[in-house]
Coordinates of C-alpha atoms and ligand atoms in Angstrom, one line a residue:
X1 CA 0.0 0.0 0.0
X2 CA 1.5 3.3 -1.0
X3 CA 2.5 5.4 2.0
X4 CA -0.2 7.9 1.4
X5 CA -3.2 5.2 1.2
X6 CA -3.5 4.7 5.0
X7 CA -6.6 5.1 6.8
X8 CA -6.1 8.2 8.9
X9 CA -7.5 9.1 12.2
X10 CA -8.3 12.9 12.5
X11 CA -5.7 14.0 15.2
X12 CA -4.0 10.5 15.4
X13 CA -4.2 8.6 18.3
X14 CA -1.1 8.5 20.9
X15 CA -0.4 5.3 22.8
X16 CA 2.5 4.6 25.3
X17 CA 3.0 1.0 26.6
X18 CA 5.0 1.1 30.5
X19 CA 5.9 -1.2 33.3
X20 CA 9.1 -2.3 34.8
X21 CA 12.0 -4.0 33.0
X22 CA 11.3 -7.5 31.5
X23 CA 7.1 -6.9 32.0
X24 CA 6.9 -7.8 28.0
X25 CA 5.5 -4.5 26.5
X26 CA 7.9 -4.6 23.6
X27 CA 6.7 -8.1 22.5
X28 CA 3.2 -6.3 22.6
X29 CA 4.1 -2.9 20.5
X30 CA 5.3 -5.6 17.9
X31 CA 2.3 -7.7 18.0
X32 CA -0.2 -4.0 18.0
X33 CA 2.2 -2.8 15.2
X34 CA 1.4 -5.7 12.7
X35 CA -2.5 -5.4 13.3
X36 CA -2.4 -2.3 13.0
X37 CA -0.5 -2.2 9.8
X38 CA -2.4 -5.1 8.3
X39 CA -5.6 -3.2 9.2
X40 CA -4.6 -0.2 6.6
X41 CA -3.4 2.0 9.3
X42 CA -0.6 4.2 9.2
X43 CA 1.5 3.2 12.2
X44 CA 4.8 4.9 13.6
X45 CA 6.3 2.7 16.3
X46 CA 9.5 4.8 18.8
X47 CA 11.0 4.0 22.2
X48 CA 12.2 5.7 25.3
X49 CA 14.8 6.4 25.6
X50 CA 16.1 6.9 21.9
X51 CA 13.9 6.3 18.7
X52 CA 15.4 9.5 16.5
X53 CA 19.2 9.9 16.0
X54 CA 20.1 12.5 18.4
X55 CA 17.7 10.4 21.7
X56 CA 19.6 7.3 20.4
X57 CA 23.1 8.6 21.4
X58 CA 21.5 10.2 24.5
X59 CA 20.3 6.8 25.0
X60 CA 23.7 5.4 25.4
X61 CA 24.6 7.8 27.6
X62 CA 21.9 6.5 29.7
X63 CA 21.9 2.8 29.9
X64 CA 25.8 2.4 29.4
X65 CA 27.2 0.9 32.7
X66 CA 30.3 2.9 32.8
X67 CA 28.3 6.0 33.7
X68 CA 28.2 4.8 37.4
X69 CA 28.5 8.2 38.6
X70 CA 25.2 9.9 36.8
X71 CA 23.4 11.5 39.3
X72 CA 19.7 10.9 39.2
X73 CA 19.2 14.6 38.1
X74 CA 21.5 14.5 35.2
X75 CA 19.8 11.3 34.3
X76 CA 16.2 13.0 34.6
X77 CA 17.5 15.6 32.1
X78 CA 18.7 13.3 29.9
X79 CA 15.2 11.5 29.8
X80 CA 13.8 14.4 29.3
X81 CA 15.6 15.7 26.5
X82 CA 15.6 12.3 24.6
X83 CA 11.8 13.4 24.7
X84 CA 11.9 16.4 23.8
X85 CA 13.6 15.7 20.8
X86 CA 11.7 12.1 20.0
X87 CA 7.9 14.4 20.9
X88 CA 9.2 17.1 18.3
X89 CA 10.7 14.9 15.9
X90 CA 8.4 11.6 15.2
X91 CA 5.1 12.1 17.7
X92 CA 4.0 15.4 16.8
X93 CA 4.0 14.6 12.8
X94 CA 2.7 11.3 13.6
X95 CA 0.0 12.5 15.0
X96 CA -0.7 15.0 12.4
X97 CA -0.6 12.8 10.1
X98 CA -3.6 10.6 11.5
X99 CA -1.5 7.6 12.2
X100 CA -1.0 5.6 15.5
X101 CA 1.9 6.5 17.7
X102 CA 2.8 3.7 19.7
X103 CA 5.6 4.5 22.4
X104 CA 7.6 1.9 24.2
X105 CA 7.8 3.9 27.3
X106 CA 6.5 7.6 27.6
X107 CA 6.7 10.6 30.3
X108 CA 5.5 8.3 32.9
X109 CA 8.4 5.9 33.4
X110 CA 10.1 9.5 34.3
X111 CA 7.5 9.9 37.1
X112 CA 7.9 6.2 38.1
X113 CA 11.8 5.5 38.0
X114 CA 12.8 8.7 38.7
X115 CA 10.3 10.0 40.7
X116 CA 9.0 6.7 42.9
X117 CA 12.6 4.8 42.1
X118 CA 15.5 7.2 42.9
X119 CA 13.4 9.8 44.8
X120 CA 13.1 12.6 43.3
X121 CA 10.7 15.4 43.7
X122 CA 7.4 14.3 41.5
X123 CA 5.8 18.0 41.1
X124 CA 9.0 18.8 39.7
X125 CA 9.1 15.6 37.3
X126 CA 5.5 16.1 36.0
X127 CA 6.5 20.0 35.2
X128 CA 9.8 18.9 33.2
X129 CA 7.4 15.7 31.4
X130 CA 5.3 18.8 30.4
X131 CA 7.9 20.6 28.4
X132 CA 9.5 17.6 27.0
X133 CA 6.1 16.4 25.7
X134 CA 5.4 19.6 24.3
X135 CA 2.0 19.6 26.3
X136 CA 0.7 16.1 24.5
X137 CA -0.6 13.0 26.1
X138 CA -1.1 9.2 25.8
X139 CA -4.6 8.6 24.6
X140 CA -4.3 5.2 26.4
X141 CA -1.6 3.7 28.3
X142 CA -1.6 0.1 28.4
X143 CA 1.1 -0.6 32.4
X144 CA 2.2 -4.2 32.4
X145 CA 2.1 -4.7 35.7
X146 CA 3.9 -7.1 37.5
X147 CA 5.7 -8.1 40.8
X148 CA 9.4 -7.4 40.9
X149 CA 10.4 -10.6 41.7
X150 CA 8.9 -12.0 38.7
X151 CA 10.8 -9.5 36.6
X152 CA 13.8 -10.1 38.3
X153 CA 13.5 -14.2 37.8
X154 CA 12.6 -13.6 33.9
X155 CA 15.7 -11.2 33.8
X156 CA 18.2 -13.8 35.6
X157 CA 17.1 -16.7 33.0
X158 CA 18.7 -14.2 30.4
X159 CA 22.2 -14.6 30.5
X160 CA 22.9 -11.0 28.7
X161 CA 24.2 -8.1 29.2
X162 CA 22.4 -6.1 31.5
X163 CA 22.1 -2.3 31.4
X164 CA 22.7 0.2 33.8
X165 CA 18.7 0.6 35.0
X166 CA 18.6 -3.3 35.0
X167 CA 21.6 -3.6 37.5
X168 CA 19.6 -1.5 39.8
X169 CA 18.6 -3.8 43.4
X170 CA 15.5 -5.3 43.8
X171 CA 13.8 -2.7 45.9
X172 CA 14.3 0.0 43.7
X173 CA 12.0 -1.8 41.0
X174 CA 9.6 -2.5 43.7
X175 CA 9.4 1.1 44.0
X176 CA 9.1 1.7 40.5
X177 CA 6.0 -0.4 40.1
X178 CA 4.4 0.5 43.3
X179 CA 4.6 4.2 41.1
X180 CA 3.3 3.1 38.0
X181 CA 0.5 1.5 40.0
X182 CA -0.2 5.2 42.1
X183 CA -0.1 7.1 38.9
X184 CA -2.4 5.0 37.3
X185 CA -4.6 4.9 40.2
X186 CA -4.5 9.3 39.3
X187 CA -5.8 8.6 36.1
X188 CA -7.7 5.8 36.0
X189 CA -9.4 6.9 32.4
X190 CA -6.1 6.9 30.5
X191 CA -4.9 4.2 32.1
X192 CA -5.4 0.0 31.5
X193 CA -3.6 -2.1 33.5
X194 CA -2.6 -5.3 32.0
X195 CA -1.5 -8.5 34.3
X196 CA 1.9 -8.8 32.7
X197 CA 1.6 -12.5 33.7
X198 CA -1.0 -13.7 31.3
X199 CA -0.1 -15.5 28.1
X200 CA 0.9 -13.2 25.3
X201 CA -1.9 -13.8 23.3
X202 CA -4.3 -12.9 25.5
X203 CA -2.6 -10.1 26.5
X204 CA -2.8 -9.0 22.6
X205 CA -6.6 -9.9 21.8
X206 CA -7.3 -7.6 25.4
X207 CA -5.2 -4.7 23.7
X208 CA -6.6 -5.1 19.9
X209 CA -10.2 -4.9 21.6
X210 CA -9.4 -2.0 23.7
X211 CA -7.8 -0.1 20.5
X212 CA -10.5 -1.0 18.3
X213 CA -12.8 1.2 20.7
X214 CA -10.3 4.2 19.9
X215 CA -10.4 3.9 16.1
Ligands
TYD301 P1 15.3 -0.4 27.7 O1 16.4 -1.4 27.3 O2 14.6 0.3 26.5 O3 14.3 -1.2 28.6 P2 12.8 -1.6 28.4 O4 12.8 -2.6 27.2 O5 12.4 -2.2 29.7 O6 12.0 -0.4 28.1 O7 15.8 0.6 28.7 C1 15.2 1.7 29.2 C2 15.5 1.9 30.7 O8 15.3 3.3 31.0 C3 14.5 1.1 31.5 O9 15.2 0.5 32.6 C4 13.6 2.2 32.1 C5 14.5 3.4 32.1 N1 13.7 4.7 32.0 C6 13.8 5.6 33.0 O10 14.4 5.3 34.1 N2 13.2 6.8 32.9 C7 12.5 7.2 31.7 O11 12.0 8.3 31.6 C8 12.5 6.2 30.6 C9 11.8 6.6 29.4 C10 13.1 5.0 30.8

C-alpha cells in the first residue's frame, strides 16, 4: 500500500506502553504494530529512551554501565531531552498525520523511576514531562504490571548483558512499580492495567479490543 493510502484518524491517536523492565510490553508494541498495519493504518512505532538519531546517542549515555557516577538529576534531564527531541521529531508529525503513535515507554516511566525509584521530587518531574512532551498526552496507556520478583527471575534466566537501569537492586524496582500502579490509580481513564503475567496472546486480543474502541 502506497505510503499515502492509510486510513487516517483525525488527530492520530497517541499510545504509550510502560511497566518495569522484562514486564513484555515490547513483544506487545510488535504484535499491536502488525494489526495495525495489516488493518490499513498508518503506524509509527518509537521508544524511550532513543527512537530518532540525536535520543539514540542520548540513549547510550543512559543505559551504558560505565556511567556509574550519573546522578539521578543529570539522568532526569537526559530523559527528558531524549523526549523532547523524540515528541518534536516523530510524535507530533505522527499525530498529524492521522497515524498511531505507539511509544515503548512515555513521560510516565520519568514519574515512576525517577520519581517513585530514585526519589526525586514528582511535582517537579510532572512540570519537566510537560515541556518535554510539548503539552501532549497518551490517549491510552496500556502498564504491564507485575511483581518485581517476577521481573527479576525472567531477567536472571537471560544470560545478557544487562544495562545500567537493569543492575539496579530489587527494591528499587519495587518502588518503580508501586509508582506506575499510584499514577495510574490518578488517572484511571487513560490508564489500563494489564496483568503482565498472562499468556501473550491474550494479553494482545485484550489490547486489539481496547484499540479497536479508539479507532
Ligand atoms: P530499555 O532497554 O529500553 O528497557 P525496556 O525494554 O524495559 O523499556 O531501557 C530503558 C530503561 O530506561 C529502563 O530501565 C527504564 C528506564 N527509563 C527511566 O528510568 N526513565 C525514563 O523516563 C524512561 C523513558 C526509561
Amino acid at each position: 500500500m502506497a505510503d499515502l493510502d492509510y486510513k487516517k484518524i483525525s488527530g492520530g491517536l497517541f499510545v504509550s506502553f510502560e511497566g518495569i523492565d522484562y514486564c513484555g510490553k515490547s513483544t506487545q508494541v510488535r504484535l499491536l504494530s502488525s494489526t495495525l498495519l495489516r488493518e490499513g493504518y498508518g503506524v509509527v512505532v518509537v521508544r524511550e529512551p532513543g527512537g530518532t538519531e540525536i535520543s539514540e546517542k542520548i540513549r547510550d549515555i543512559l543505559l551504558d554501565t560505565a556511567n556509574k557516577r550519573l546522578s539521578a538529576e543529570a539522568e532526569l534531564l537526559l530523559y527528558e531531552a531524549s523526549r523532547a527531541q523524540l515528541t518534536r521529531e516523530l510524535i507530533i508529525p505522527g499525530k498529524q498525520a492521522g497515524k498511531v503513535v505507539l511509544s515503548d515507554r512515555y513521560f510516565d516511566s520519568s514519574t515512576a523511576y525517577q520519581g517513585y525509584g530514585r526519589g526525586l521530587d514528582i511535582e517537579s518531574i510532572k512540570k519537566m514531562n510537560l515541556v518535554a512532551s510539548a503539552g501532549i498526552k497518551p490517549d491510552v496507556t496500556f502498564l504491564f504490571d507485575l511483581p518485581a520478583e517476577t521481573a527479576q527471575a525472567r531477567f536472571s534466566s537471560v544470560p545478557l548483558f544487562k544495562d545500567r537501569l537493569e543492575e539496579e537492586k530489587i527494591d528499587f524496582h519495587r518502588r518503580v512499580r508501586n509508582g506506575f500502579l499510584e499514577i495510574a490509580k490518578s488517572e484511571p481513564k487513560r490508564f489500563k492495567i494489564i496483568p503482565a503475567e498472562d499468556d501473550i496472546d491474550s494479553i494482545s486480543e485484550r489490547i486489539c479490543s481496547e484499540i479497536q474502541t479508539l479507532l
